[in-house]
Coordinates of C-alpha atoms in Angstrom, one line a residue:
Chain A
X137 CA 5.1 15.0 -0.2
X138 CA 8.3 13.0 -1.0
X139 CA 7.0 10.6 0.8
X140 CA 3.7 9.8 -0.9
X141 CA 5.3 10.2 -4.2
X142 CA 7.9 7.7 -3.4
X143 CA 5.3 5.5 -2.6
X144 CA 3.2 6.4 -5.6
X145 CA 6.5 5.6 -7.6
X146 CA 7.0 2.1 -5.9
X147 CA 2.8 1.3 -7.0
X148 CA 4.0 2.6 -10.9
X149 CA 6.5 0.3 -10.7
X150 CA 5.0 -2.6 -9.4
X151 CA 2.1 -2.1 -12.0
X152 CA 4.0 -2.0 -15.0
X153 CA 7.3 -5.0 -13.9
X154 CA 4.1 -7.5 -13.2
X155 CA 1.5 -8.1 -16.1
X156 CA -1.6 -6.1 -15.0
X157 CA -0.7 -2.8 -16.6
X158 CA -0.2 -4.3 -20.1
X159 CA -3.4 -6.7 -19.6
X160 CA -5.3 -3.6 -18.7
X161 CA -4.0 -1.8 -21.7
X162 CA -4.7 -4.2 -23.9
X163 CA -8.4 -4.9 -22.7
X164 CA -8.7 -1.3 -22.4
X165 CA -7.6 -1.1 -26.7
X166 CA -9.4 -3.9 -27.6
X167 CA -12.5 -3.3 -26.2
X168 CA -12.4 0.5 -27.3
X169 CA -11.3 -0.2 -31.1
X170 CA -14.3 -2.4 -31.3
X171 CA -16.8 0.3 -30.6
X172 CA -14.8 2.9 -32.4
X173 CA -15.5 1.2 -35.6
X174 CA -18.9 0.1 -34.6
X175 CA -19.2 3.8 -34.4
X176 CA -17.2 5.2 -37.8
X177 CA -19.7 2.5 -39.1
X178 CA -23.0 4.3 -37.8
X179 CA -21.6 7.4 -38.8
X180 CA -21.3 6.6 -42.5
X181 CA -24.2 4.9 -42.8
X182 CA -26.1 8.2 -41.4
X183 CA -24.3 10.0 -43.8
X184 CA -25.1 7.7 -46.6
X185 CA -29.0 8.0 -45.4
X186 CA -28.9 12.1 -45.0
X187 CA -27.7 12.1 -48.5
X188 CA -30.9 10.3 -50.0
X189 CA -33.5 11.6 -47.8
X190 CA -31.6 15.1 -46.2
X191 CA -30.9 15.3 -42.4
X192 CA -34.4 17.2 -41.7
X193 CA -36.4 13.9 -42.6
X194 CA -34.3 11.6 -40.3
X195 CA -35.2 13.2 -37.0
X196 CA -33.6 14.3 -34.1
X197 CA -31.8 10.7 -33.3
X198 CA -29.5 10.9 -36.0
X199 CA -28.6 14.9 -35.5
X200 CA -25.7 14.0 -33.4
X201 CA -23.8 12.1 -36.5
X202 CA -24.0 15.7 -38.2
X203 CA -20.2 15.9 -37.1
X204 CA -17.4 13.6 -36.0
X205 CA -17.0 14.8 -32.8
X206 CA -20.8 14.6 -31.7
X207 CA -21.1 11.5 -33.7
X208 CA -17.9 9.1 -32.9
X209 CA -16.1 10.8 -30.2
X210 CA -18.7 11.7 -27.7
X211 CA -20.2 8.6 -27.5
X212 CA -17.0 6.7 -27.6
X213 CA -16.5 8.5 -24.2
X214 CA -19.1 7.0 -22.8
X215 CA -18.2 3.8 -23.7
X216 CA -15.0 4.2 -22.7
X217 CA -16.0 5.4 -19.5
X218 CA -18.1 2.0 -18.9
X219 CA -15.1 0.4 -19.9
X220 CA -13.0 2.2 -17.1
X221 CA -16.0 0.9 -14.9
X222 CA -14.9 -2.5 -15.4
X223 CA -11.1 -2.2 -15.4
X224 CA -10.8 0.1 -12.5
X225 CA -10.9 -2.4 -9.9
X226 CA -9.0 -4.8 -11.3
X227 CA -5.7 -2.2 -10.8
X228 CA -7.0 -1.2 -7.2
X229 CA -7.8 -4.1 -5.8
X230 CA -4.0 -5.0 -4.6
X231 CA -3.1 -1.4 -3.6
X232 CA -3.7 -2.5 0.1
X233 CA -5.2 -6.1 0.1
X234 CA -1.5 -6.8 -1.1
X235 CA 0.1 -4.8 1.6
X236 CA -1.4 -7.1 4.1
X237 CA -0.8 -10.1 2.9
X238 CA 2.6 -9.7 2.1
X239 CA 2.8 -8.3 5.4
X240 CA 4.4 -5.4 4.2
X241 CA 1.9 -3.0 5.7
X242 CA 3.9 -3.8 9.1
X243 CA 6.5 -2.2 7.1
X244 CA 4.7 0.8 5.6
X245 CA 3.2 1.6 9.4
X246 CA 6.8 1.2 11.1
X247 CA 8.7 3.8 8.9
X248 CA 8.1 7.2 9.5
X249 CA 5.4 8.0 7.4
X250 CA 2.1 9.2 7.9
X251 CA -1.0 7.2 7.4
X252 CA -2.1 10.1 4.8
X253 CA 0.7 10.0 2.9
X254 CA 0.5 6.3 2.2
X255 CA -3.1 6.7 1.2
X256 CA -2.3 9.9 -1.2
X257 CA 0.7 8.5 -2.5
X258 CA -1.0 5.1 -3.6
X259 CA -3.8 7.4 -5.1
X260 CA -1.4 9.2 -7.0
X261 CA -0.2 5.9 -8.1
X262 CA -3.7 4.4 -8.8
X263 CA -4.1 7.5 -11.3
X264 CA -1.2 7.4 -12.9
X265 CA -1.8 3.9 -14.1
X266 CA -5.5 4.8 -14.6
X267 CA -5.0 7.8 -16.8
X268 CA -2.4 5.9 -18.2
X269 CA -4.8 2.9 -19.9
X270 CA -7.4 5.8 -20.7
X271 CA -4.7 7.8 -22.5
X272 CA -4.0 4.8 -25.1
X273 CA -7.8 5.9 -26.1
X274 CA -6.2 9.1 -27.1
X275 CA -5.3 7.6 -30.4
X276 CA -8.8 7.7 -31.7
X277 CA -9.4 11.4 -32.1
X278 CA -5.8 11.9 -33.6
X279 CA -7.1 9.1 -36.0
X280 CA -10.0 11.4 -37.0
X281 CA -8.0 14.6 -37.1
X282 CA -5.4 12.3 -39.6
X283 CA -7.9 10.8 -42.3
X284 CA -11.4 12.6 -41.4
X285 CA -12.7 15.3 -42.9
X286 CA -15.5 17.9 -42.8
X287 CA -17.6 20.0 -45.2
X288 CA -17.4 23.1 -42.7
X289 CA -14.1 24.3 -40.7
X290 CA -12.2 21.6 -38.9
X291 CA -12.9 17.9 -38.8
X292 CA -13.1 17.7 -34.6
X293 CA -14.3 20.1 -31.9
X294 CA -11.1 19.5 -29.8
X295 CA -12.2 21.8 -26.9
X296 CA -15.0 19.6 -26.7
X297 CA -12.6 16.2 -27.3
X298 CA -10.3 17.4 -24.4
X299 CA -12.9 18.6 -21.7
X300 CA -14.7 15.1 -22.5
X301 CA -10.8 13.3 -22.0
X302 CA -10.4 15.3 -18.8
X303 CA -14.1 14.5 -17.9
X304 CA -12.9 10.7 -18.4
X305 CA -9.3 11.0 -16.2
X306 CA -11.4 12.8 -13.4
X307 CA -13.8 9.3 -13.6
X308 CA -10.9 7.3 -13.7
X309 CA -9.5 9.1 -10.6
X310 CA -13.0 8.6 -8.8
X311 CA -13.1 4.7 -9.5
X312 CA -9.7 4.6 -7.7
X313 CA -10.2 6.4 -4.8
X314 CA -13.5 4.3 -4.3
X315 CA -11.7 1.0 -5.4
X316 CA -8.5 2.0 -2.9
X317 CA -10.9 2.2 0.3
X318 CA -12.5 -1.0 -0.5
X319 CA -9.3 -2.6 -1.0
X320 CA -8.2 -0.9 2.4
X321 CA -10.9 -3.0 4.5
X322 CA -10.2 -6.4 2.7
X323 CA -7.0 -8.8 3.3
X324 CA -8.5 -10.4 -0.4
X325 CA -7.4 -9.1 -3.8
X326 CA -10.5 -10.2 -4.9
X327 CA -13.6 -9.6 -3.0
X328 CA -11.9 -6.2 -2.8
X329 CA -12.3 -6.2 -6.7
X330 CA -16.0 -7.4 -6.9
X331 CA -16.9 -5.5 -4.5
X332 CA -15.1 -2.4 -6.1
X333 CA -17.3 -3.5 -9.3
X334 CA -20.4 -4.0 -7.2
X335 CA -20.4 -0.7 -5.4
X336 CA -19.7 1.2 -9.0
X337 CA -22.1 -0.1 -10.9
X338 CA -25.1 0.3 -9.0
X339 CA -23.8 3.9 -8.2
X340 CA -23.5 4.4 -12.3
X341 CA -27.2 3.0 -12.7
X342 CA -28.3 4.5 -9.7
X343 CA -31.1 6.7 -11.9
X344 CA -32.5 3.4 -13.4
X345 CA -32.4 1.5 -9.9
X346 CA -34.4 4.5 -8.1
X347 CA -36.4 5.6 -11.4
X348 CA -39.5 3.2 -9.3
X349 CA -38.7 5.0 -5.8
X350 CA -40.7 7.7 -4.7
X351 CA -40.5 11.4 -5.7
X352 CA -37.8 12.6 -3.3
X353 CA -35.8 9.9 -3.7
X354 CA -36.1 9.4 -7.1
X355 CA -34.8 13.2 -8.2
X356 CA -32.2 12.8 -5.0
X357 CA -30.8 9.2 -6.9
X358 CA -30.8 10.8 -10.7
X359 CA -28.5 13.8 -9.3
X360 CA -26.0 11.3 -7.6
X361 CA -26.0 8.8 -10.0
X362 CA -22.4 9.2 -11.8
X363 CA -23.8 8.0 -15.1
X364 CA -25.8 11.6 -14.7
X365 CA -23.1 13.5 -13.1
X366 CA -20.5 12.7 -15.9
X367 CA -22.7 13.0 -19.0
X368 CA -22.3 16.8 -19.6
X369 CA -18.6 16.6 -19.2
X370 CA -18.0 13.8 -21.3
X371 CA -20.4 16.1 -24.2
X372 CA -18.3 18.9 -23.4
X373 CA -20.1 20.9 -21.2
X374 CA -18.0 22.3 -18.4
X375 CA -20.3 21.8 -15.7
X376 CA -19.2 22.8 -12.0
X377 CA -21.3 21.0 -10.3
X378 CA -20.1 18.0 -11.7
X379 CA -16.2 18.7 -10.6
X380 CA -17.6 19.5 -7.2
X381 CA -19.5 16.0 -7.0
X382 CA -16.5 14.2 -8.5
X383 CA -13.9 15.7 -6.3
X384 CA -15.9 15.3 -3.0
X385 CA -16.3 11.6 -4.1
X386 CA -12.9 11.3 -4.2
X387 CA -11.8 13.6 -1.0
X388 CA -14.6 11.8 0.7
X389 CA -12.9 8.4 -0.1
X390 CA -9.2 9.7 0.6
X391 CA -10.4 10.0 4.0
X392 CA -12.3 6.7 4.7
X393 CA -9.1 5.0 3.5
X394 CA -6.6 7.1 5.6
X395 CA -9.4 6.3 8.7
X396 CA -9.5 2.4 7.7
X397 CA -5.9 2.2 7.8
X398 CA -5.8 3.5 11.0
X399 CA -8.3 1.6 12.4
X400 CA -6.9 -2.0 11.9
X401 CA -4.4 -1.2 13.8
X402 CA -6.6 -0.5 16.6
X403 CA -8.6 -4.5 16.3
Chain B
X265 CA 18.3 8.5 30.1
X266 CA 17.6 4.9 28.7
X267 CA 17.2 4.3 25.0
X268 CA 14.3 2.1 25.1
X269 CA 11.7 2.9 28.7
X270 CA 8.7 0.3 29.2
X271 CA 6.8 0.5 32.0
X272 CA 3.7 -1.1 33.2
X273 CA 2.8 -2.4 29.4
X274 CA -0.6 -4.1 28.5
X275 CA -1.8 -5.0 25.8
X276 CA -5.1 -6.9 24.8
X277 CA -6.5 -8.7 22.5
X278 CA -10.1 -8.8 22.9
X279 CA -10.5 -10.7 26.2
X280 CA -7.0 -11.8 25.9
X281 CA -4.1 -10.7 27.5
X282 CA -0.8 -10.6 25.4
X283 CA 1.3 -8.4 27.2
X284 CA 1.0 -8.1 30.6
X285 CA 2.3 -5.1 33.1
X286 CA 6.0 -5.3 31.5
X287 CA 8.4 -2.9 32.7
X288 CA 12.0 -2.4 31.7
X289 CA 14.8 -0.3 30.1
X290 CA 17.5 -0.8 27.7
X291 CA 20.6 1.6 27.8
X292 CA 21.8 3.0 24.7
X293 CA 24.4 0.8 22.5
X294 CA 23.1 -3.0 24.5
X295 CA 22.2 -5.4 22.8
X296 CA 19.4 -7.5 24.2
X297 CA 18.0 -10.8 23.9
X298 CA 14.2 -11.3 24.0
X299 CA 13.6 -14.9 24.6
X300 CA 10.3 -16.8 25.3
X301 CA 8.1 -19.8 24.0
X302 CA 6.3 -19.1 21.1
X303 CA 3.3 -17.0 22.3
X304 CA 4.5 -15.8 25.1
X305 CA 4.0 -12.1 23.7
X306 CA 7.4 -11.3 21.9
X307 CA 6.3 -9.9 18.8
X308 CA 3.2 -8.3 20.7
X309 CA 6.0 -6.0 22.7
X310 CA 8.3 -5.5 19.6
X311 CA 5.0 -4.2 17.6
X312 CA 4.1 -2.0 20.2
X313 CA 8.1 -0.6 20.7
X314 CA 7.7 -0.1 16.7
X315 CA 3.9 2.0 16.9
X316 CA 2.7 -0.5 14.8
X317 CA 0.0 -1.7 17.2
X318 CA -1.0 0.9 19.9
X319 CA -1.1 -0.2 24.0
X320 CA -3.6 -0.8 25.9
X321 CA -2.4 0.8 28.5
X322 CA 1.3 1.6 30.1
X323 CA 4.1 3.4 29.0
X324 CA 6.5 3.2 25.8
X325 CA 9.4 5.6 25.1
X326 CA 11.9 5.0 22.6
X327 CA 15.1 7.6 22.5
X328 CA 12.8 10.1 24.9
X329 CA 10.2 9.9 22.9
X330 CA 6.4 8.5 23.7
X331 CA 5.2 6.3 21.1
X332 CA 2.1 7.3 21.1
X333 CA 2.1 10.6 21.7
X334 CA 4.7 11.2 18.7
X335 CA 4.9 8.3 16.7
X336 CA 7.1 9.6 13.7
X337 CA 9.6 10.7 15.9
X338 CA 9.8 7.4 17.5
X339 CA 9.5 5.4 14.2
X340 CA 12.8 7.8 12.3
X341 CA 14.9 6.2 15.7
X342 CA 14.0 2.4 14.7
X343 CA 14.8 -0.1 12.1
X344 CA 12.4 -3.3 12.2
X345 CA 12.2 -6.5 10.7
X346 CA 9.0 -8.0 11.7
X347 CA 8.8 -12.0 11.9
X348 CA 8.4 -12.4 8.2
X349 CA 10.4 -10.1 6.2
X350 CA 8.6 -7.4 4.7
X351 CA 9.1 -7.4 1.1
X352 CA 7.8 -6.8 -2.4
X353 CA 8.3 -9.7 -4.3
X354 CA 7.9 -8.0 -7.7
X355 CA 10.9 -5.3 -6.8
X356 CA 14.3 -6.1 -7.2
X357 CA 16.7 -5.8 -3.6
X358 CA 17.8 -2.2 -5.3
X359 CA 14.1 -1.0 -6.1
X360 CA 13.4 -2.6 -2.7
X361 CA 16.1 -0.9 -0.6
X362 CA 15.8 2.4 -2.1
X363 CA 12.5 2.7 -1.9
X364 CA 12.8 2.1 2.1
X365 CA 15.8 4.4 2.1
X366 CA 13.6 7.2 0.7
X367 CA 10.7 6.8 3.2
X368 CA 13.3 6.6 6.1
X369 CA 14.4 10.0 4.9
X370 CA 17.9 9.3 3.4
X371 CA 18.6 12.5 1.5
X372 CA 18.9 11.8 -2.4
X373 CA 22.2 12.2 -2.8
X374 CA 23.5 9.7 -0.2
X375 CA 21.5 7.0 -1.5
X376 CA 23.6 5.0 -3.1
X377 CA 26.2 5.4 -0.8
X378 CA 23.7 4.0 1.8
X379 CA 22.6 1.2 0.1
X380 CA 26.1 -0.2 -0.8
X381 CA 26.9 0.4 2.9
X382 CA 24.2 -2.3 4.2
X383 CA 24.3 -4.2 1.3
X384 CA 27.9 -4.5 2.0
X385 CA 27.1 -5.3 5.4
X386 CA 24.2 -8.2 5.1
X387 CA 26.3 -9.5 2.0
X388 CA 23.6 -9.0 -0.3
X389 CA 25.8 -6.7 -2.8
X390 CA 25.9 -9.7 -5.6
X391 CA 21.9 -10.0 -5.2
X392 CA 21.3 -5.9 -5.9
X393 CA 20.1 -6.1 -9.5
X394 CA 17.8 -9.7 -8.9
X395 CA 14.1 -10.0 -8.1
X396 CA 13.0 -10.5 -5.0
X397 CA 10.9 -13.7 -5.5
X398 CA 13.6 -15.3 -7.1
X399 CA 15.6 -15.2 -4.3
X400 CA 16.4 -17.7 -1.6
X401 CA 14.7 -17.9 1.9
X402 CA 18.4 -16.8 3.3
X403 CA 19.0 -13.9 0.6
X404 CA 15.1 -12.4 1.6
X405 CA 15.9 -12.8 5.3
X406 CA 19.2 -10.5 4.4
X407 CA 17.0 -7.9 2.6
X408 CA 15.2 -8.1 5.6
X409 CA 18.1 -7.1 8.7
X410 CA 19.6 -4.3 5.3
X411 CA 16.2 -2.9 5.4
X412 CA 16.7 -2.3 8.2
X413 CA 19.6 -0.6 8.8
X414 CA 18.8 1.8 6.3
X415 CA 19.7 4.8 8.1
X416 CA 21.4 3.4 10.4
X417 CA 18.4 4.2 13.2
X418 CA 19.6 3.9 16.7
X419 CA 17.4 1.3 17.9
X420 CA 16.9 -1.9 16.1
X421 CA 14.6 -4.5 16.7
X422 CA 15.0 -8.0 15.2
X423 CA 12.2 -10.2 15.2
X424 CA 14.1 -13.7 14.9
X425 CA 16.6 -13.0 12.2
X426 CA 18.7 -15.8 11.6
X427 CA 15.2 -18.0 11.4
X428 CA 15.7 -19.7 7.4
X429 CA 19.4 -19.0 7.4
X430 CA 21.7 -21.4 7.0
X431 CA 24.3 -22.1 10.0
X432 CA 27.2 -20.4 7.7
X433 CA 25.0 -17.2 7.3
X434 CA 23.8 -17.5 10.9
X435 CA 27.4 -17.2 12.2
X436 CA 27.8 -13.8 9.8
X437 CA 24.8 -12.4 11.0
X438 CA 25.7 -13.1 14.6
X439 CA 28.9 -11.4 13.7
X440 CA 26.7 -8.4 12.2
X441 CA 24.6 -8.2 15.2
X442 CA 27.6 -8.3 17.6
X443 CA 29.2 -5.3 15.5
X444 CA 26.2 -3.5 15.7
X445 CA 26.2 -3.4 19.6
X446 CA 28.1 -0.1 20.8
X447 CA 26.7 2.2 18.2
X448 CA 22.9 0.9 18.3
X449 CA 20.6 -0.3 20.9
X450 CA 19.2 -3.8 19.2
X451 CA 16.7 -5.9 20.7
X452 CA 17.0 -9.5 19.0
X453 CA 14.3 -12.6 19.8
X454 CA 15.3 -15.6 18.6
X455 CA 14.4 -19.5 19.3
X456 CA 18.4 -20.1 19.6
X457 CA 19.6 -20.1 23.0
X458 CA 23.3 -20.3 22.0
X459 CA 22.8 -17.6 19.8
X460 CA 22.0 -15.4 22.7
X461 CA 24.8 -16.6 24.7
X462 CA 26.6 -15.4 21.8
X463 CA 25.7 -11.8 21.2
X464 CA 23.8 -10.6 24.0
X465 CA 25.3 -9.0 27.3
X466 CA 21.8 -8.9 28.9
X467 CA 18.6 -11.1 28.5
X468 CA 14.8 -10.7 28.8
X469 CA 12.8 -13.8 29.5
X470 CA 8.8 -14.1 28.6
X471 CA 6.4 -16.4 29.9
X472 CA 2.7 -16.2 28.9
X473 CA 2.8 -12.4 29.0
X474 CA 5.0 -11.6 31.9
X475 CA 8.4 -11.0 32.3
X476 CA 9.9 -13.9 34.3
X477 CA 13.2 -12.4 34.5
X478 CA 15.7 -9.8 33.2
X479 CA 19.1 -9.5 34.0
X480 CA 22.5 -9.8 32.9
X481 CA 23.5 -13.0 31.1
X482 CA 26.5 -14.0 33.6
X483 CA 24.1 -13.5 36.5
X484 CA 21.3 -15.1 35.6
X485 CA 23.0 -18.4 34.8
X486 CA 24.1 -17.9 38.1
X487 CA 20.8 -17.5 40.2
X488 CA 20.4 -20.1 43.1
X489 CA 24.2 -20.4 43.5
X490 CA 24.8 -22.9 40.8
X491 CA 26.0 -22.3 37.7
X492 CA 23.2 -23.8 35.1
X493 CA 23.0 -23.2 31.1
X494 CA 20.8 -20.5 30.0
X495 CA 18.9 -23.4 28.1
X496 CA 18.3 -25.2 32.2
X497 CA 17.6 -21.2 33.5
X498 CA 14.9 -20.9 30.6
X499 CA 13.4 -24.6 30.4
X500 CA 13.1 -24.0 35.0
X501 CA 11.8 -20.2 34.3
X502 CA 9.1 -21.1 31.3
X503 CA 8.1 -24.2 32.9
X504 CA 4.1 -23.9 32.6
X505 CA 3.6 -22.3 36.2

């Protein structure tokens, strides 16, 4: 264990003395902020409708901008977990495309250190900096429980804000572990990246991309599509077959990588 | 019990033969030169001494133990530094060497100890604090040979370690090298006969794969009853047969 988390230090560190972590940071703010208020905006105007008409004459679309939490920060999740779609492999693509290149997997395989432990410390380091851009978004439900306010009880559901934020991290930690085994068959920063991007995004649309398919492919894609397995988290739902399917992505891809770098040195 | 056991070592690429049926031992605390033309499967061997590529067939023990059958044990006796030096360019030489230290298991506490000790001993102390990618080819190669002695593992192998160095810091590290003899088992390949002359007692000669001969320095200049240069006994031994 001191092992990998020496070498998930080293990835920190790398991350945050070269530009990428505060590029991702600030793409990760940017891009959020802009939806945030795109979303207070909604909210008020919803308001401003329910008070002329009343909420029972604006139909069910506009229930969920009864509170905050519903309203802004529940579907700021899923934005921000979009967001994370398209960041995530930007910070795995050099975990090992760099290694090779720099010929400093040579090195990693010639100290006495187990394959596993190079793959589960550079996970733990792919996390880190993950949960690290997503927790900048953190900011936006302190902002509501600051200067928002409610008719009834408190202005945010945090039990719901949290599972939703933990929902996120665990999706961050998913893109990583996929983006780390691409970047483990690839000696190129950057196909590892598209392909990262590539293999993500389909599997997030996979319900719309089999909704055409045949019945028992069509119910199979919808259940393993993540958009589908991450929704009820990110609403606050503590759903156990979503952890299951989330972790056995990411155990599944653990061991692909720990097998791939094995297996080049084997060609 | 030699340090360092090859015998009958293959290894293949494809349909193409690196390494082929190499056999020999290195005693603990010699210091041996690898020599060969370029291709002549040098680095092959040294990657296979160091686990990093496996053999295709043939035996490799490295202070008792098989390197395939327990590669940790055989990777905690070795310090490498592969053709081009292995670093992180974004690390500076103290990040760079601790980190190393760490995964060679250098207990917490004796870290810093450890690290002045080779960076004492490649003369990289002034460079500790500095980036790695704004040093010179020289100062990387150092990093390189401190990396490692990290450790100080009983076998080293050197793949071409003066190569980049100026002829100042070539005569230092031949100095280092010669020290290290004694108290470590170092194999060293290099392009530079002289340098061999220099610091190794006993010499290992590749050709295309095979081992063309391996012996003592003062006898093999003196094969055939002449006394010829190592440079005349490895231009007559490498000629393309």
């Amino acid at each position: 264990m001191r092992n990998a988390l020496a070498i998930a230090r080293k990835e920190l560190s790398i991350y945050f003395t070269t530009p990428w972590a505060y590029v991702v940071f600030t793409a990760m703010l940017a891009i959020s902020s802009f939806f945030f208020v795109a979303l207070l905006q909604d909210f008020r105007q919803a308001h401003a409708l329910a008070k002329a008409y009343g909420w029972e004459r604006l139909g069910p679309d506009y229930a969920a901008f009864k509170n905050l939490t519903d309203g802004v920060v529940v579907n700021l999740w899923n934005t921000v977990a979009v967001i994370t779609l398209f960041v995530a492999p930007f910070l795995t693509m050099r975990l090992f495309a760099e290694e090779r290149r720099n010929r400093t997997l040579e090195l990693l395989l010639t100290l006495p250190v187990r394959p596993r432990e190079i793959v589960l410390g550079k996970f733990l380091g792919g996390v880190g900096i993950s949960s690290a851009a997503l927790g900048v978004t953190i900011i936006y439900p302190i902002t509501l429980a600051l200067f928002g306010a409610s008719e009834s009880g408190r202005t945010l559901e945090w039990s719901t804000v949290l599972l939703g934020y933990a929902g996120l991290l665990l999706w961050g930690a998913c893109c990583i572990a996929i983006g780390m085994f691409i970047s483990a068959l690839t000696e190129s920063q950057m196909l590892a990246a598209i392909l990262t991007f590539a293999v993500a995004l389909v599997w997030w649309l996979l319900q719309g991309v089999v909704a055409g398919a045949e019945e028992p492919w069509r119910s199979i894609g919808g259940h393993l599509a993540f958009s589908t397995e991450l929704a009820p988290l990110l609403r606050g739902v503590l759903d156990v077959k979503s952890l299951v399917f989330f972790a056995s992505v990411i155990l599944f891809s653990l061991l692909l990588t720990d097998r791939a770098v094995e297996a080049q040195r084997w060609t | 019990m030699p340090m360092i056991e090859v015998s009958h070592l293959t290894k293949r690429y494809r349909d193409r033969v690196a390494v082929d049926d190499l056999s020999f031992n290195v005693e603990e605390g010699e210091i041996l030169g690898f020599l060969g033309p370029n291709g002549a499967g040098k680095t092959t061997t040294m990657r296979v001494l160091t686990g990093f590529l496996p053999a295709s067939s043939g035996l490799v023990k490295v202070a008792g133990y098989d390197v395939f059958e327990h590669p940790l044990e055989v990777k905690r006796h070795i310090g490498y530094l592969p053709e081009t030096p292995p670093l992180y360019p974004e690390m500076t030489v103290h990040g760079y060497l601790r980190f190393v230290a760490t995964l060679r298991g250098v207990p917490r506490a004796q870290l810093p100890s450890e690290l002045e000790r080779v960076a004492a001993a490649t003369g990289t102390t002034a460079v500790m604090g500095r980036v790695i990618q704004n040093l010179s080819k020289g100062f990387r190669q150092r990093v390189g040979i401190a990396q490692a002695l990290l450790g100080s593992p009983k076998v080293l192998i050197l793949d071409e370690p003066t190569e980049g160095l100026d002829p100042i810091q070539r005569a230092e590290v031949r100095r280092l090298i010669k020290g290290l003899g004694g108290k470590h088992t170092v194999i060293l390949s290099t392009h530079i006969l002289p340098e061999v002359t220099m610091t190794c007692e006993k010499v290992l000669i590749l050709h295309q794969g095979r081992l063309v001969a391996f012996d003592t320095l003062t006898s093999l200049v003196k094969t055939e009853g002449s006394v010829e240069s190592l440079e005349e006994t490895f231009l007559r031994l490498t000629r393309a047969a």
